[in-house]
Amino acid sequence: MVVLSPATAENWRDIARVRPLESQSEWVAEPTYYLCLSAYDGLWRSCAVRTEDGTTVGHVMWAVDPDDDSHWIGGLVIDAERQGEGLGRATVEALLTLWEREEPSLSGTEYREAALSVSAGNEVALGLYRSLGFIETGELSDDEIVLRRPRP
Ligand SMILES: CC(C)(COP(=O)(O)OP(=O)(O)OC[C@H]1O[C@@H](n2cnc3c(N)ncnc32)[C@H](O)[C@@H]1OP(=O)(O)O)[C@@H](O)C(=O)NCCC(=O)NCCS
């Protein structure tokens, strides 16, 4: 349902055009911020979320935590006009499948556990992650609730 394409010189403008709803901006940054983080921080990898016809509908990024080797999902944003179509769910599923199939060849680290953090009030995202098997651990990361999902 979705294709994840690493951010490149060719597609970054399409990713930068992705916008959450204004009411959601308290929970996520602009995709341009995530693109810069991926470009300069040396940890995260931004991807375009594309539908099968090639339209860019979102952004997601991932990283391996150097402290415990867990695979983190960050910066998930589906464009406001395309929310509620199953694209957010498909994006998380695509990332989990990518790690199951491709790791450790992508990052050099075996995939054992997925992790992410979410604001406590972000009920839609929390519901999505819980339904995919992510469980609250009691940890906090930058005031956000951490959820983890061991590799099945
Ligand atoms: C969270 C987000 C990525 C979900 O993406 P999406 O494509 O809209 O979600 P999906 O269509 O895949 O739906 C996922 C689940 O959420 C539910 N959902 C989606 N939008 C909803 C809404 N506005 N109200 C209530 N439930 C909603 C769906 O019913 C679905 O549940 P189901 O599969 O059990 O029916 C999207 O809302 C978004 O970009 N939000 C702003 C950024 C953000 O908060 N990112 C997460 C940071 S941790």
mmCIF file of N, CA and C and ligand atoms in Angstrom, residues 20 24 27-28 76-78 83-89 117-118 122 124-125 128-129, ligand 1:
data_model
loop_
_atom_site.group_PDB
_atom_site.id
_atom_site.type_symbol
_atom_site.label_atom_id
_atom_site.label_comp_id
_atom_site.label_asym_id
_atom_site.label_seq_id
_atom_site.Cartn_x
_atom_site.Cartn_y
_atom_site.Cartn_z
ATOM 1 N N PRO A 20 1.098 18.250 8.525
ATOM 2 C CA PRO A 20 0.041 17.709 9.400
ATOM 3 C C PRO A 20 -1.088 18.728 9.492
ATOM 4 N N GLN A 24 -2.382 19.384 14.937
ATOM 5 C CA GLN A 24 -1.436 18.311 15.278
ATOM 6 C C GLN A 24 -0.013 18.821 15.442
ATOM 7 N N TRP A 27 2.325 18.044 18.342
ATOM 8 C CA TRP A 27 2.846 16.687 18.537
ATOM 9 C C TRP A 27 4.017 16.350 17.634
ATOM 10 N N VAL A 28 4.135 17.056 16.541
ATOM 11 C CA VAL A 28 5.207 16.751 15.579
ATOM 12 C C VAL A 28 5.800 18.044 15.023
ATOM 13 N N LEU A 76 6.810 10.504 12.159
ATOM 14 C CA LEU A 76 5.739 9.994 11.287
ATOM 15 C C LEU A 76 4.695 11.081 11.081
ATOM 16 N N VAL A 77 4.555 11.506 9.851
ATOM 17 C CA VAL A 77 3.528 12.495 9.498
ATOM 18 C C VAL A 77 2.889 12.066 8.179
ATOM 19 N N ILE A 78 1.578 11.920 8.204
ATOM 20 C CA ILE A 78 0.828 11.712 6.953
ATOM 21 C C ILE A 78 0.167 13.039 6.617
ATOM 22 N N GLN A 83 -4.967 11.758 5.552
ATOM 23 C CA GLN A 83 -5.115 10.998 6.798
ATOM 24 C C GLN A 83 -6.422 10.210 6.807
ATOM 25 N N GLY A 84 -6.422 9.120 7.588
ATOM 26 C CA GLY A 84 -7.637 8.314 7.729
ATOM 27 C C GLY A 84 -7.858 7.320 6.610
ATOM 28 N N GLU A 85 -6.840 7.123 5.753
ATOM 29 C CA GLU A 85 -6.956 6.166 4.641
ATOM 30 C C GLU A 85 -6.161 4.885 4.887
ATOM 31 N N GLY A 86 -5.620 4.754 6.085
ATOM 32 C CA GLY A 86 -4.814 3.557 6.362
ATOM 33 C C GLY A 86 -3.337 3.730 6.037
ATOM 34 N N LEU A 87 -2.933 4.935 5.659
ATOM 35 C CA LEU A 87 -1.546 5.145 5.224
ATOM 36 C C LEU A 87 -0.567 5.160 6.409
ATOM 37 N N GLY A 88 -1.009 5.702 7.560
ATOM 38 C CA GLY A 88 -0.139 5.708 8.736
ATOM 39 C C GLY A 88 0.135 4.282 9.202
ATOM 40 N N ARG A 89 -0.898 3.495 9.283
ATOM 41 C CA ARG A 89 -0.733 2.085 9.666
ATOM 42 C C ARG A 89 0.188 1.371 8.667
ATOM 43 N N SER A 117 8.364 7.054 20.490
ATOM 44 C CA SER A 117 7.787 7.842 21.578
ATOM 45 C C SER A 117 6.669 8.702 21.019
ATOM 46 N N VAL A 118 5.713 9.001 21.896
ATOM 47 C CA VAL A 118 4.512 9.724 21.466
ATOM 48 C C VAL A 118 4.008 10.590 22.618
ATOM 49 N N ASN A 122 -1.762 12.367 22.281
ATOM 50 C CA ASN A 122 -1.916 12.038 20.861
ATOM 51 C C ASN A 122 -2.626 10.689 20.725
ATOM 52 N N VAL A 124 -4.821 9.325 18.659
ATOM 53 C CA VAL A 124 -4.887 8.571 17.399
ATOM 54 C C VAL A 124 -3.590 7.787 17.189
ATOM 55 N N ALA A 125 -2.455 8.470 17.402
ATOM 56 C CA ALA A 125 -1.169 7.785 17.219
ATOM 57 C C ALA A 125 -1.000 6.668 18.250
ATOM 58 N N LEU A 128 -3.025 3.708 17.282
ATOM 59 C CA LEU A 128 -2.412 3.023 16.137
ATOM 60 C C LEU A 128 -1.259 2.131 16.607
ATOM 61 N N TYR A 129 -0.360 2.715 17.416
ATOM 62 C CA TYR A 129 0.822 1.956 17.837
ATOM 63 C C TYR A 129 0.434 0.766 18.719
HETATM 64 C C1 LIG B 1 -0.964 9.547 13.482
HETATM 65 C C2 LIG B 1 -1.047 9.513 11.954
HETATM 66 C C3 LIG B 1 0.342 9.249 11.375
HETATM 67 C C4 LIG B 1 -1.993 8.380 11.559
HETATM 68 O O1 LIG B 1 -1.983 8.286 10.152
HETATM 69 P P1 LIG B 1 -3.324 7.988 9.316
HETATM 70 O O2 LIG B 1 -2.919 7.621 7.941
HETATM 71 O O3 LIG B 1 -4.268 9.111 9.480
HETATM 72 O O4 LIG B 1 -3.872 6.724 10.127
HETATM 73 P P2 LIG B 1 -4.605 5.454 9.523
HETATM 74 O O5 LIG B 1 -5.588 5.876 8.486
HETATM 75 O O6 LIG B 1 -3.596 4.430 9.167
HETATM 76 O O7 LIG B 1 -5.439 4.994 10.795
HETATM 77 C C5 LIG B 1 -4.816 4.402 11.901
HETATM 78 C C6 LIG B 1 -5.838 4.211 12.988
HETATM 79 O O8 LIG B 1 -6.167 5.470 13.565
HETATM 80 C C7 LIG B 1 -7.555 5.712 13.465
HETATM 81 N N1 LIG B 1 -7.722 7.120 13.120
HETATM 82 C C8 LIG B 1 -7.120 7.789 12.113
HETATM 83 N N2 LIG B 1 -7.506 9.079 12.126
HETATM 84 C C9 LIG B 1 -8.357 9.209 13.165
HETATM 85 C C10 LIG B 1 -9.072 10.302 13.718
HETATM 86 N N3 LIG B 1 -8.986 11.526 13.204
HETATM 87 N N4 LIG B 1 -9.856 10.079 14.796
HETATM 88 C C11 LIG B 1 -9.949 8.862 15.340
HETATM 89 N N5 LIG B 1 -9.279 7.777 14.874
HETATM 90 C C12 LIG B 1 -8.502 7.956 13.802
HETATM 91 C C13 LIG B 1 -8.059 4.856 12.362
HETATM 92 O O9 LIG B 1 -9.403 4.512 12.564
HETATM 93 C C14 LIG B 1 -7.137 3.662 12.425
HETATM 94 O O10 LIG B 1 -7.604 2.707 13.319
HETATM 95 P P3 LIG B 1 -8.164 1.303 12.754
HETATM 96 O O11 LIG B 1 -7.150 0.802 11.771
HETATM 97 O O12 LIG B 1 -8.292 0.482 13.981
HETATM 98 O O13 LIG B 1 -9.450 1.658 12.093
HETATM 99 C C15 LIG B 1 -1.632 10.844 11.369
HETATM 100 O O14 LIG B 1 -2.834 11.135 12.042
HETATM 101 C C16 LIG B 1 -0.694 12.023 11.492
HETATM 102 O O15 LIG B 1 0.130 12.283 10.613
HETATM 103 N N6 LIG B 1 -0.843 12.761 12.615
HETATM 104 C C17 LIG B 1 -0.005 13.956 12.853
HETATM 105 C C18 LIG B 1 1.407 13.575 13.188
HETATM 106 C C19 LIG B 1 1.501 12.637 14.362
HETATM 107 O O16 LIG B 1 0.834 12.788 15.385
HETATM 108 N N7 LIG B 1 2.385 11.636 14.205
HETATM 109 C C20 LIG B 1 2.664 10.646 15.241
HETATM 110 C C21 LIG B 1 3.780 11.129 16.081
HETATM 111 S S1 LIG B 1 4.192 9.935 17.349
#
